[in-house]
């Protein structure tokens, strides 16, 4: 009998580790001045869930400044069992389509993911503080060597 190549495999413990970011969160953020926006404080609401048989964390966020939504994101996180790295497919309201996902891994309680494009390089650093909070730092670099903060935030679980 031939093997069914479409038979579902099971998520790995690496996939399950992404569940630390599942849930609803309120974030206090600092947006740094950049070519995309003025700097200043912001808040975000983040909603994330494990989905598609536990292989993906799907995350949506809406950033507010001065009582108005000014930025939104849709992120899809997974673990790539072929190259043994985590992947982040990131889409946002700036409308740029990334040529490839960000890629990276965990060191302790910190997940770092980096992607490059013709506009430069982005680095997302997620650090688990405890079961009910995590921090995020998004950085930009034209050459993937000198990194400048674009956004920092601390997110607390909504109970």
mmCIF file of N, CA and C in Angstrom, residues 47 56-63 69-78 87-102 115 119 122 124 126 136 138:
data_model
loop_
_atom_site.group_PDB
_atom_site.id
_atom_site.type_symbol
_atom_site.label_atom_id
_atom_site.label_comp_id
_atom_site.label_asym_id
_atom_site.label_seq_id
_atom_site.Cartn_x
_atom_site.Cartn_y
_atom_site.Cartn_z
ATOM 1 N N UNK A 47 -4.332 40.082 19.492
ATOM 2 C CA UNK A 47 -5.122 38.858 19.624
ATOM 3 C C UNK A 47 -4.394 37.774 18.837
ATOM 4 N N UNK A 56 0.473 26.632 13.611
ATOM 5 C CA UNK A 56 0.666 28.069 13.412
ATOM 6 C C UNK A 56 0.108 28.885 14.566
ATOM 7 N N UNK A 57 0.818 29.952 14.901
ATOM 8 C CA UNK A 57 0.293 31.001 15.759
ATOM 9 C C UNK A 57 -0.102 32.136 14.824
ATOM 10 N N UNK A 58 -1.365 32.528 14.867
ATOM 11 C CA UNK A 58 -1.864 33.602 14.016
ATOM 12 C C UNK A 58 -2.154 34.791 14.916
ATOM 13 N N UNK A 59 -1.515 35.920 14.607
ATOM 14 C CA UNK A 59 -1.547 37.086 15.499
ATOM 15 C C UNK A 59 -1.998 38.319 14.732
ATOM 16 N N UNK A 60 -2.947 39.038 15.302
ATOM 17 C CA UNK A 60 -3.391 40.315 14.747
ATOM 18 C C UNK A 60 -3.224 41.395 15.800
ATOM 19 N N UNK A 61 -2.791 42.567 15.369
ATOM 20 C CA UNK A 61 -2.656 43.677 16.312
ATOM 21 C C UNK A 61 -3.147 44.968 15.679
ATOM 22 N N UNK A 62 -3.617 45.858 16.552
ATOM 23 C CA UNK A 62 -4.039 47.192 16.134
ATOM 24 C C UNK A 62 -3.384 48.190 17.079
ATOM 25 N N UNK A 63 -2.640 49.120 16.507
ATOM 26 C CA UNK A 63 -1.933 50.130 17.297
ATOM 27 C C UNK A 63 -2.721 51.435 17.290
ATOM 28 N N UNK A 69 -6.643 54.441 15.380
ATOM 29 C CA UNK A 69 -5.810 53.332 14.910
ATOM 30 C C UNK A 69 -4.900 53.856 13.813
ATOM 31 N N UNK A 70 -3.582 53.648 14.016
ATOM 32 C CA UNK A 70 -2.612 54.179 13.058
ATOM 33 C C UNK A 70 -1.805 53.080 12.374
ATOM 34 N N UNK A 71 -1.890 51.860 12.893
ATOM 35 C CA UNK A 71 -1.070 50.780 12.343
ATOM 36 C C UNK A 71 -1.714 49.460 12.731
ATOM 37 N N UNK A 72 -1.642 48.488 11.840
ATOM 38 C CA UNK A 72 -2.183 47.157 12.124
ATOM 39 C C UNK A 72 -1.252 46.109 11.516
ATOM 40 N N UNK A 73 -1.210 44.933 12.146
ATOM 41 C CA UNK A 73 -0.357 43.849 11.650
ATOM 42 C C UNK A 73 -1.101 42.526 11.646
ATOM 43 N N UNK A 74 -0.628 41.637 10.801
ATOM 44 C CA UNK A 74 -1.091 40.251 10.758
ATOM 45 C C UNK A 74 0.170 39.393 10.653
ATOM 46 N N UNK A 75 0.421 38.610 11.673
ATOM 47 C CA UNK A 75 1.609 37.770 11.695
ATOM 48 C C UNK A 75 1.243 36.305 11.771
ATOM 49 N N UNK A 76 1.972 35.492 11.047
ATOM 50 C CA UNK A 76 1.800 34.035 11.088
ATOM 51 C C UNK A 76 3.154 33.446 11.452
ATOM 52 N N UNK A 77 3.206 32.803 12.614
ATOM 53 C CA UNK A 77 4.423 32.200 13.142
ATOM 54 C C UNK A 77 4.324 30.688 12.998
ATOM 55 N N UNK A 78 5.436 30.039 12.710
ATOM 56 C CA UNK A 78 5.475 28.579 12.677
ATOM 57 C C UNK A 78 6.910 28.108 12.897
ATOM 58 N N UNK A 87 9.700 30.655 11.737
ATOM 59 C CA UNK A 87 9.399 31.577 10.641
ATOM 60 C C UNK A 87 8.294 32.524 11.069
ATOM 61 N N UNK A 88 8.387 33.759 10.615
ATOM 62 C CA UNK A 88 7.358 34.764 10.817
ATOM 63 C C UNK A 88 7.011 35.376 9.469
ATOM 64 N N UNK A 89 5.778 35.161 9.055
ATOM 65 C CA UNK A 89 5.232 35.795 7.857
ATOM 66 C C UNK A 89 4.490 37.033 8.364
ATOM 67 N N UNK A 90 4.967 38.236 8.023
ATOM 68 C CA UNK A 90 4.505 39.488 8.623
ATOM 69 C C UNK A 90 3.900 40.385 7.552
ATOM 70 N N UNK A 91 2.688 40.824 7.807
ATOM 71 C CA UNK A 91 2.003 41.752 6.912
ATOM 72 C C UNK A 91 1.499 42.904 7.768
ATOM 73 N N UNK A 92 1.587 44.131 7.227
ATOM 74 C CA UNK A 92 1.121 45.260 8.021
ATOM 75 C C UNK A 92 0.466 46.305 7.140
ATOM 76 N N UNK A 93 -0.080 47.304 7.789
ATOM 77 C CA UNK A 93 -0.855 48.310 7.079
ATOM 78 C C UNK A 93 0.001 49.289 6.272
ATOM 79 N N UNK A 94 1.334 49.121 6.292
ATOM 80 C CA UNK A 94 2.174 49.893 5.374
ATOM 81 C C UNK A 94 2.083 49.336 3.956
ATOM 82 N N UNK A 95 1.656 48.062 3.846
ATOM 83 C CA UNK A 95 1.370 47.497 2.539
ATOM 84 C C UNK A 95 2.519 46.873 1.780
ATOM 85 N N UNK A 96 3.702 46.793 2.389
ATOM 86 C CA UNK A 96 4.823 46.142 1.708
ATOM 87 C C UNK A 96 4.678 44.627 1.830
ATOM 88 N N UNK A 97 4.940 43.915 0.741
ATOM 89 C CA UNK A 97 4.906 42.461 0.773
ATOM 90 C C UNK A 97 6.323 41.957 0.983
ATOM 91 N N UNK A 98 6.569 41.254 2.087
ATOM 92 C CA UNK A 98 7.931 40.770 2.321
ATOM 93 C C UNK A 98 8.291 39.684 1.298
ATOM 94 N N UNK A 99 9.543 39.707 0.800
ATOM 95 C CA UNK A 99 9.948 38.712 -0.192
ATOM 96 C C UNK A 99 10.085 37.312 0.412
ATOM 97 N N UNK A 100 10.259 37.239 1.726
ATOM 98 C CA UNK A 100 10.389 35.951 2.406
ATOM 99 C C UNK A 100 10.086 36.169 3.881
ATOM 100 N N UNK A 101 9.809 35.106 4.611
ATOM 101 C CA UNK A 101 9.523 35.283 6.031
ATOM 102 C C UNK A 101 10.778 35.618 6.819
ATOM 103 N N UNK A 102 10.565 36.187 7.999
ATOM 104 C CA UNK A 102 11.661 36.333 8.954
ATOM 105 C C UNK A 102 11.974 34.942 9.481
ATOM 106 N N UNK A 115 14.470 39.319 8.971
ATOM 107 C CA UNK A 115 14.179 39.203 7.537
ATOM 108 C C UNK A 115 14.794 40.381 6.810
ATOM 109 N N UNK A 119 14.403 47.160 1.025
ATOM 110 C CA UNK A 119 14.353 48.360 1.863
ATOM 111 C C UNK A 119 15.294 48.276 3.050
ATOM 112 N N UNK A 122 14.775 43.794 8.997
ATOM 113 C CA UNK A 122 13.962 43.964 10.200
ATOM 114 C C UNK A 122 14.270 42.821 11.156
ATOM 115 N N UNK A 124 12.770 41.181 14.810
ATOM 116 C CA UNK A 124 11.728 41.127 15.844
ATOM 117 C C UNK A 124 12.287 40.300 16.988
ATOM 118 N N UNK A 126 11.161 38.893 20.598
ATOM 119 C CA UNK A 126 10.085 38.639 21.559
ATOM 120 C C UNK A 126 10.709 37.974 22.779
ATOM 121 N N UNK A 136 8.399 43.079 23.245
ATOM 122 C CA UNK A 136 8.723 43.031 21.818
ATOM 123 C C UNK A 136 9.591 44.223 21.497
ATOM 124 N N UNK A 138 11.146 45.770 17.872
ATOM 125 C CA UNK A 138 11.301 45.688 16.419
ATOM 126 C C UNK A 138 12.388 46.680 16.051
#
